[in-house]
Tab-separated table of C-alpha atoms in Angstrom:
chain	number	residue	atom	x	y	z
X	278	MET	CA	-0.255	38.456	38.485
X	279	SER	CA	-3.372	38.200	36.331
X	280	ALA	CA	-1.232	38.492	33.177
X	281	THR	CA	0.950	35.614	34.407
X	282	MET	CA	-2.109	33.492	35.131
X	283	GLY	CA	-3.560	34.365	31.723
X	284	GLY	CA	-0.328	33.344	29.997
X	285	ALA	CA	-0.238	30.054	31.895
X	286	GLY	CA	-3.860	29.388	30.943
X	287	ALA	CA	-3.155	30.101	27.280
X	288	LEU	CA	-0.102	27.822	27.384
X	289	ARG	CA	-2.156	25.052	28.984
X	290	GLY	CA	-4.882	25.499	26.351
X	291	ALA	CA	-2.342	25.407	23.512
X	292	ARG	CA	-0.774	22.256	24.954
X	293	ARG	CA	-4.165	20.551	25.193
X	294	GLY	CA	-4.972	21.648	21.652
X	295	GLY	CA	-1.677	20.227	20.427
X	296	GLU	CA	-2.279	16.948	22.247
X	297	PHE	CA	-5.760	16.745	20.722
X	298	VAL	CA	-4.464	17.325	17.177
X	299	LEU	CA	-1.685	14.758	17.716
X	300	GLN	CA	-4.207	12.234	19.065
X	301	VAL	CA	-6.484	12.709	16.051
X	302	ALA	CA	-3.551	12.494	13.612
X	303	LEU	CA	-2.232	9.265	15.161
X	304	THR	CA	-5.715	7.733	15.207
X	305	LEU	CA	-6.299	8.535	11.539
X	306	LEU	CA	-2.814	7.264	10.654
X	307	GLY	CA	-3.631	4.002	12.429
X	308	LEU	CA	-6.896	3.821	10.513
X	309	LEU	CA	-5.033	4.352	7.244
X	310	ALA	CA	-2.583	1.582	8.176
X	311	VAL	CA	-5.420	-0.842	8.933
X	312	THR	CA	-7.267	-0.143	5.675
X	313	PHE	CA	-4.016	-0.335	3.691
X	314	PHE	CA	-3.023	-3.731	5.053
X	315	ILE	CA	-6.592	-5.036	4.670
X	316	GLY	CA	-6.293	-4.121	0.999
X	317	ARG	CA	-3.043	-6.071	0.761
X	318	VAL	CA	-4.116	-9.270	2.540
X	319	VAL	CA	-7.494	-9.849	0.860
X	320	PRO	CA	-7.238	-12.475	-1.913
X	321	ILE	CA	-8.070	-9.997	-4.685
X	322	ASP	CA	-5.521	-8.879	-7.269
X	323	PRO	CA	-6.183	-5.159	-7.887
X	324	VAL	CA	-4.346	-5.357	-11.224
X	325	LEU	CA	-6.588	-8.161	-12.506
X	326	ALA	CA	-9.609	-6.206	-11.291
X	327	VAL	CA	-8.498	-3.387	-13.638
X	328	VAL	CA	-7.207	-5.214	-16.735
X	329	GLY	CA	-9.141	-8.496	-16.516
X	330	ASP	CA	-7.742	-12.026	-16.525
X	331	GLN	CA	-7.231	-12.099	-20.321
X	332	ALA	CA	-4.839	-9.151	-20.476
X	333	PRO	CA	-1.315	-9.674	-21.941
X	334	ARG	CA	1.588	-9.895	-19.512
X	335	ASP	CA	3.112	-6.565	-20.552
X	336	VAL	CA	-0.197	-4.769	-19.969
X	337	TYR	CA	-0.473	-6.439	-16.560
X	338	GLU	CA	3.032	-5.302	-15.585
X	339	ALA	CA	2.453	-1.771	-16.877
X	340	VAL	CA	-0.719	-1.363	-14.813
X	341	ARG	CA	0.998	-2.917	-11.795
X	342	ALA	CA	3.770	-0.314	-12.061
X	343	GLU	CA	1.229	2.451	-12.607
X	344	LEU	CA	-0.577	1.460	-9.383
X	345	GLY	CA	2.738	1.434	-7.529
X	346	LEU	CA	2.464	-2.261	-6.629
X	347	ASP	CA	6.037	-2.942	-7.796
X	348	GLN	CA	7.347	-0.711	-4.993
X	349	PRO	CA	8.391	-1.946	-1.510
X	350	LEU	CA	5.505	-2.202	0.957
X	351	TRP	CA	6.596	0.800	3.008
X	352	MET	CA	6.760	2.914	-0.159
X	353	GLN	CA	3.290	1.738	-1.175
X	354	PHE	CA	1.980	2.777	2.248
X	355	TRP	CA	3.651	6.183	1.976
X	356	LEU	CA	2.097	6.757	-1.471
X	357	TYR	CA	-1.255	5.596	-0.062
X	358	VAL	CA	-1.035	8.129	2.811
X	359	GLN	CA	-0.093	10.911	0.384
X	360	LYS	CA	-3.120	10.181	-1.807
X	361	MET	CA	-5.514	9.959	1.142
X	362	ALA	CA	-4.171	13.259	2.520
X	363	VAL	CA	-5.337	15.087	-0.627
X	364	GLY	CA	-8.622	13.186	-0.856
X	365	ASP	CA	-7.552	10.944	-3.738
X	366	PHE	CA	-9.370	7.657	-3.060
X	367	GLY	CA	-8.866	6.442	-6.618
X	368	THR	CA	-11.503	5.617	-9.224
X	369	SER	CA	-14.295	3.126	-8.730
X	370	LEU	CA	-14.255	0.192	-11.146
X	371	VAL	CA	-18.041	-0.118	-10.919
X	372	THR	CA	-19.098	3.488	-11.551
X	373	ASN	CA	-15.883	4.679	-13.285
X	374	ARG	CA	-16.002	7.835	-11.164
X	375	PRO	CA	-13.794	9.110	-8.339
X	376	VAL	CA	-14.577	7.172	-5.166
X	377	LEU	CA	-14.776	10.396	-3.162
X	378	ASP	CA	-17.538	11.690	-5.479
X	379	ASP	CA	-19.426	8.407	-5.093
X	380	ILE	CA	-19.149	8.558	-1.300
X	381	ALA	CA	-20.285	12.198	-1.255
X	382	ARG	CA	-23.350	11.078	-3.238
X	383	VAL	CA	-24.341	8.028	-1.162
X	384	PHE	CA	-23.240	8.957	2.362
X	385	PRO	CA	-26.020	11.540	2.986
X	386	ALA	CA	-28.598	8.770	2.444
X	387	THR	CA	-26.953	6.635	5.144
X	388	LEU	CA	-26.593	9.667	7.399
X	389	GLU	CA	-30.306	10.461	6.993
X	390	LEU	CA	-31.362	6.899	7.761
X	391	ALA	CA	-29.034	6.444	10.759
X	392	THR	CA	-29.920	9.854	12.221
X	393	ILE	CA	-33.672	9.182	12.163
X	394	ALA	CA	-33.094	5.697	13.563
X	395	THR	CA	-30.984	7.136	16.383
X	396	ILE	CA	-33.665	9.733	17.192
X	397	ILE	CA	-36.211	6.908	17.416
X	398	GLY	CA	-33.821	4.942	19.612
X	399	VAL	CA	-33.230	7.841	22.006
X	400	VAL	CA	-36.854	9.050	22.201
X	401	LEU	CA	-38.149	5.565	22.979
X	402	GLY	CA	-35.121	3.801	24.445
X	403	VAL	CA	-34.289	6.249	27.260
X	404	PRO	CA	-37.831	6.375	28.756
X	405	MET	CA	-38.116	2.605	28.403
X	406	GLY	CA	-34.834	2.084	30.225
X	407	ILE	CA	-35.884	4.458	33.005
X	408	ALA	CA	-39.257	2.707	33.321
X	409	GLY	CA	-37.487	-0.642	33.546
X	410	ALA	CA	-35.300	0.615	36.409
X	411	VAL	CA	-38.104	2.358	38.302
X	412	TYR	CA	-40.420	-0.667	38.042
X	413	GLN	CA	-37.678	-3.252	38.517
X	414	ASP	CA	-38.918	-6.860	38.302
X	415	ARG	CA	-42.480	-5.733	37.617
X	416	TRP	CA	-44.321	-5.995	34.279
X	417	PRO	CA	-42.898	-2.761	32.706
X	418	ASP	CA	-39.393	-4.042	33.462
X	419	GLN	CA	-40.215	-7.472	32.031
X	420	LEU	CA	-41.640	-5.825	28.906
X	421	VAL	CA	-38.473	-3.740	28.424
X	422	ARG	CA	-36.337	-6.864	28.856
X	423	VAL	CA	-38.362	-8.788	26.259
X	424	ILE	CA	-38.173	-5.903	23.768
X	425	GLY	CA	-34.425	-5.661	24.333
X	426	LEU	CA	-33.949	-9.416	23.983
X	427	VAL	CA	-35.909	-9.512	20.729
X	428	GLY	CA	-33.978	-6.493	19.432
X	429	TYR	CA	-30.674	-8.260	20.074
X	430	SER	CA	-31.784	-11.699	18.881
X	431	VAL	CA	-33.819	-11.167	15.715
X	432	PRO	CA	-31.705	-10.722	12.550
X	433	ILE	CA	-32.286	-7.249	11.196
X	434	PHE	CA	-32.695	-8.462	7.600
X	435	TRP	CA	-35.542	-10.788	8.686
X	436	LEU	CA	-37.171	-7.938	10.592
X	437	GLY	CA	-36.899	-5.730	7.502
X	438	ILE	CA	-38.434	-8.341	5.203
X	439	MET	CA	-41.312	-8.974	7.642
X	440	GLY	CA	-41.829	-5.203	7.974
X	441	LEU	CA	-42.080	-4.846	4.199
X	442	LEU	CA	-44.487	-7.780	3.990
X	443	VAL	CA	-46.827	-6.505	6.707
X	444	PHE	CA	-46.708	-2.689	6.531
X	445	TYR	CA	-46.121	-2.309	2.757
X	446	GLY	CA	-47.432	-5.501	1.167
X	447	ILE	CA	-50.505	-6.209	3.328
X	448	LEU	CA	-51.482	-3.009	5.162
X	449	GLY	CA	-50.116	-0.471	2.648
X	450	TRP	CA	-49.247	1.991	5.424
X	451	VAL	CA	-45.788	2.878	4.049
X	452	SER	CA	-44.082	3.110	0.673
X	453	GLY	CA	-41.892	0.324	-0.649
X	454	PRO	CA	-38.137	0.020	-1.136
X	455	GLY	CA	-36.056	2.943	-2.331
X	456	ARG	CA	-35.627	6.491	-1.178
X	457	LEU	CA	-38.334	8.106	-3.329
X	458	GLY	CA	-41.168	7.054	-5.612
X	459	VAL	CA	-40.333	6.914	-9.321
X	460	PHE	CA	-42.463	9.963	-10.145
X	461	PHE	CA	-40.639	12.092	-7.527
X	462	GLU	CA	-37.087	11.321	-8.682
X	463	GLY	CA	-35.139	14.334	-9.948
X	464	ILE	CA	-37.686	16.961	-8.872
X	465	VAL	CA	-35.506	18.333	-6.061
X	466	ASP	CA	-31.964	19.469	-6.781
X	467	PRO	CA	-29.559	18.063	-4.180
X	468	VAL	CA	-28.165	20.692	-1.811
X	469	THR	CA	-27.221	18.738	1.290
X	470	GLY	CA	-27.912	15.276	-0.155
X	471	VAL	CA	-30.411	14.614	2.642
X	472	ILE	CA	-33.668	14.401	0.697
X	473	LEU	CA	-35.904	15.488	3.588
X	474	ILE	CA	-33.911	18.697	4.086
X	475	ASP	CA	-33.521	19.374	0.358
X	476	ALA	CA	-37.267	18.914	-0.260
X	477	ALA	CA	-38.087	21.250	2.640
X	478	ILE	CA	-35.629	23.874	1.357
X	479	ALA	CA	-37.168	23.669	-2.125
X	480	GLY	CA	-40.694	23.804	-0.703
X	481	GLU	CA	-41.576	20.533	-2.473
X	482	TRP	CA	-43.804	19.128	0.251
X	483	GLU	CA	-45.190	16.265	-1.868
X	484	VAL	CA	-41.623	15.060	-2.343
X	485	PHE	CA	-40.981	15.561	1.364
X	486	TRP	CA	-43.936	13.420	2.471
X	487	ASN	CA	-43.125	10.790	-0.134
X	488	ALA	CA	-39.580	10.627	1.290
X	489	VAL	CA	-41.037	10.327	4.801
X	490	SER	CA	-43.223	7.399	3.739
X	491	HIS	CA	-40.127	5.670	2.326
X	492	VAL	CA	-37.783	6.292	5.251
X	493	VAL	CA	-40.125	5.542	8.147
X	494	LEU	CA	-40.008	1.744	7.883
X	495	PRO	CA	-36.229	1.206	7.403
X	496	ALA	CA	-35.560	3.833	10.094
X	497	ALA	CA	-37.968	2.076	12.464
X	498	VAL	CA	-36.324	-1.308	11.803
X	499	LEU	CA	-32.863	0.138	12.330
X	500	GLY	CA	-34.096	2.180	15.285
X	501	TYR	CA	-35.459	-0.927	16.960
X	502	PHE	CA	-31.909	-2.248	17.223
X	503	SER	CA	-30.895	1.077	18.759
X	504	ILE	CA	-33.854	1.019	21.181
X	505	ALA	CA	-32.797	-2.380	22.498
X	506	TYR	CA	-29.240	-1.203	23.183
X	507	ILE	CA	-30.069	2.225	24.632
X	508	ALA	CA	-32.935	0.936	26.818
X	509	ARG	CA	-30.758	-1.827	28.237
X	510	MET	CA	-27.884	0.522	29.088
X	511	THR	CA	-30.203	3.235	30.463
X	512	ARG	CA	-31.868	0.689	32.750
X	513	SER	CA	-28.484	-0.438	34.058
X	514	PHE	CA	-27.246	3.125	34.702
X	515	MET	CA	-30.499	4.175	36.343
X	516	LEU	CA	-30.604	1.132	38.642
X	517	ASP	CA	-27.171	2.115	39.929
X	518	GLN	CA	-28.256	5.722	40.533
X	519	LEU	CA	-31.529	4.826	42.281
X	520	SER	CA	-29.565	2.888	44.897
X	521	GLN	CA	-27.341	5.896	45.743
X	522	GLU	CA	-27.609	7.676	49.103
X	523	TYR	CA	-28.506	11.041	47.549
X	524	VAL	CA	-31.696	9.492	46.168
X	525	ILE	CA	-32.646	8.195	49.626
X	526	THR	CA	-31.903	11.652	51.068
X	527	ALA	CA	-34.007	13.358	48.395
X	528	ARG	CA	-36.923	11.048	49.145
X	529	ALA	CA	-36.523	11.725	52.888
X	530	LYS	CA	-36.695	15.470	52.171
X	531	GLY	CA	-39.998	14.962	50.386
X	532	LEU	CA	-38.952	15.595	46.759
X	533	SER	CA	-41.356	14.146	44.244
X	534	GLU	CA	-40.401	10.846	42.659
X	535	ALA	CA	-40.623	12.390	39.186
X	536	ARG	CA	-38.128	15.140	40.125
X	537	ILE	CA	-35.729	12.655	41.679
X	538	ILE	CA	-35.795	10.423	38.595
X	539	TRP	CA	-36.083	12.872	35.678
X	540	VAL	CA	-33.942	15.697	37.122
X	541	HIS	CA	-31.369	14.374	39.573
X	542	ALA	CA	-30.810	10.743	38.550
X	543	LEU	CA	-31.142	11.377	34.796
X	544	LYS	CA	-28.650	14.252	35.030
X	545	ASN	CA	-26.123	11.989	36.706
X	546	ILE	CA	-26.352	9.330	33.984
X	547	SER	CA	-26.381	11.832	31.099
X	548	VAL	CA	-22.622	11.631	30.598
X	549	GLN	CA	-22.724	7.851	30.283
X	550	LEU	CA	-25.756	8.080	28.008
X	551	ILE	CA	-23.910	10.417	25.649
X	552	THR	CA	-21.227	7.781	25.148
X	553	VAL	CA	-23.839	5.047	24.615
X	554	ILE	CA	-25.824	7.139	22.114
X	555	ALA	CA	-22.680	8.166	20.222
X	556	LEU	CA	-21.536	4.537	19.936
X	557	SER	CA	-25.024	3.450	18.889
X	558	TYR	CA	-25.097	6.162	16.206
X	559	ALA	CA	-21.678	5.118	14.919
X	560	ARG	CA	-22.752	1.464	14.804
X	561	LEU	CA	-25.839	2.406	12.786
X	562	LEU	CA	-23.723	4.396	10.347
X	563	GLU	CA	-21.366	1.481	9.778
X	564	GLY	CA	-23.837	-1.359	10.236
X	565	ALA	CA	-26.736	-0.346	8.001
X	566	VAL	CA	-25.545	-2.658	5.215
X	567	LEU	CA	-28.288	-5.282	5.608
X	568	THR	CA	-31.035	-2.704	6.129
X	569	GLU	CA	-29.963	-0.768	3.050
X	570	THR	CA	-29.818	-3.966	1.018
X	571	VAL	CA	-33.301	-5.133	2.082
X	572	PHE	CA	-34.886	-1.721	1.456
X	573	ALA	CA	-32.816	-0.922	-1.686
X	574	TRP	CA	-31.647	2.197	0.146
X	575	PRO	CA	-28.958	3.943	-1.972
X	576	GLY	CA	-26.570	4.536	0.919
X	577	LEU	CA	-22.974	3.775	1.813
X	578	GLY	CA	-23.702	0.243	3.027
X	579	ARG	CA	-25.270	-0.768	-0.271
X	580	TYR	CA	-22.441	0.954	-2.164
X	581	LEU	CA	-19.845	-1.017	-0.182
X	582	THR	CA	-21.694	-4.296	-0.741
X	583	THR	CA	-21.850	-3.735	-4.497
X	584	ALA	CA	-18.174	-2.730	-4.571
X	585	LEU	CA	-17.108	-5.766	-2.553
X	586	LEU	CA	-18.983	-8.182	-4.818
X	587	ALA	CA	-17.302	-6.552	-7.840
X	588	ALA	CA	-13.825	-6.658	-6.223
X	589	ASP	CA	-13.705	-2.854	-6.436
X	590	MET	CA	-11.081	-2.374	-3.726
X	591	ASN	CA	-10.702	1.384	-4.218
X	592	ALA	CA	-14.372	1.838	-3.341
X	593	VAL	CA	-14.231	-0.688	-0.479
X	594	LEU	CA	-11.169	0.897	1.130
X	595	GLY	CA	-12.469	4.432	0.597
X	596	GLY	CA	-15.833	3.574	2.142
X	597	THR	CA	-14.187	1.742	5.033
X	598	LEU	CA	-11.944	4.727	5.668
X	599	VAL	CA	-14.906	7.110	5.734
X	600	VAL	CA	-16.833	4.869	8.143
X	601	GLY	CA	-13.780	4.646	10.394
X	602	ALA	CA	-13.245	8.406	10.284
X	603	VAL	CA	-16.901	8.974	11.230
X	604	PHE	CA	-16.538	6.500	14.105
X	605	VAL	CA	-13.426	8.327	15.342
X	606	GLY	CA	-15.151	11.692	14.943
X	607	LEU	CA	-18.183	10.622	16.959
X	608	ASN	CA	-15.956	9.274	19.722
X	609	LEU	CA	-14.053	12.552	19.866
X	610	LEU	CA	-17.347	14.457	19.909
X	611	SER	CA	-18.639	12.337	22.790
X	612	ASP	CA	-15.368	12.976	24.669
X	613	ALA	CA	-15.808	16.718	24.144
X	614	LEU	CA	-19.423	16.593	25.360
X	615	TYR	CA	-18.291	14.474	28.299
X	616	LYS	CA	-15.882	17.221	29.393
X	617	LEU	CA	-18.493	19.890	28.754
X	618	MET	CA	-21.100	18.258	30.979
X	619	ASP	CA	-18.812	16.926	33.692
X	620	PRO	CA	-16.353	19.521	35.107
X	621	ARG	CA	-14.367	16.746	36.815
X	622	ALA	CA	-13.282	15.451	33.398
X	623	ARG	CA	-11.765	18.785	32.272
């Protein structure tokens, strides 16, 4: 009997695993299709981007054939999928290096910035949202609403420029644009690509604190956007929970208000918060373009901007694909955490 039940459980697990792999494969295939057709509809000739507009006709045709652009569209898509499957994103016209190598070099900088910004958003945004719900329509709630409204309304590039003017130019509390000071460049050998981790591994604490002084302002600016979103959603979720009957029952039984809010109500909104935080993190990873440009942060957003201005479509499509894959990955991770924390979703 137990062997039969064990076999049924294994079969069910294998089926779920197969469905998960199929879901991921179809999602990535859809992402490939979107990036491929974006590359075909933009008004940029990839052949001219390679040979220039003064190239002879025979050279133009030779390069066009070499890129596979003389093939039917379905064949071009099939060749594109084959290349992406083996990690061949092509060569960047700007850096003259494989796009995958460029992305491996710049993505850790974006990951570092977005991760710190998300930590700031969670550490400050969740308590602010809870305070807004607990003190609904009183001054803490009004303050949270104003902070959220400003976070949504103020353009992030303007906030970054004002931050540089005040905290770097006038007060001198933080370092200026860039990821490290000039004198600290090249001291630490990259291991993970995340300069804070690499400096700590190497024991180069001067480099570490210099990196902290550079990252704190752009992360705070980016994190402010995250705070506004997370605080707003947390307030909404918590307001719904505080009106539930179990909260009234807990109060009638004499449980402390802090236990009701921080243990029972917060636990019930944790699943929703995971989704909100995961989406916020993904948006920061894909939407740090303006922040990276203002702070001269050598990340993926700045790389994509430079590539787009230079009509470097291999780099643009490769970067877009990576951002999309990260977005899909974070959504799948949030789904997995959702099932882990809520048995009803299994």
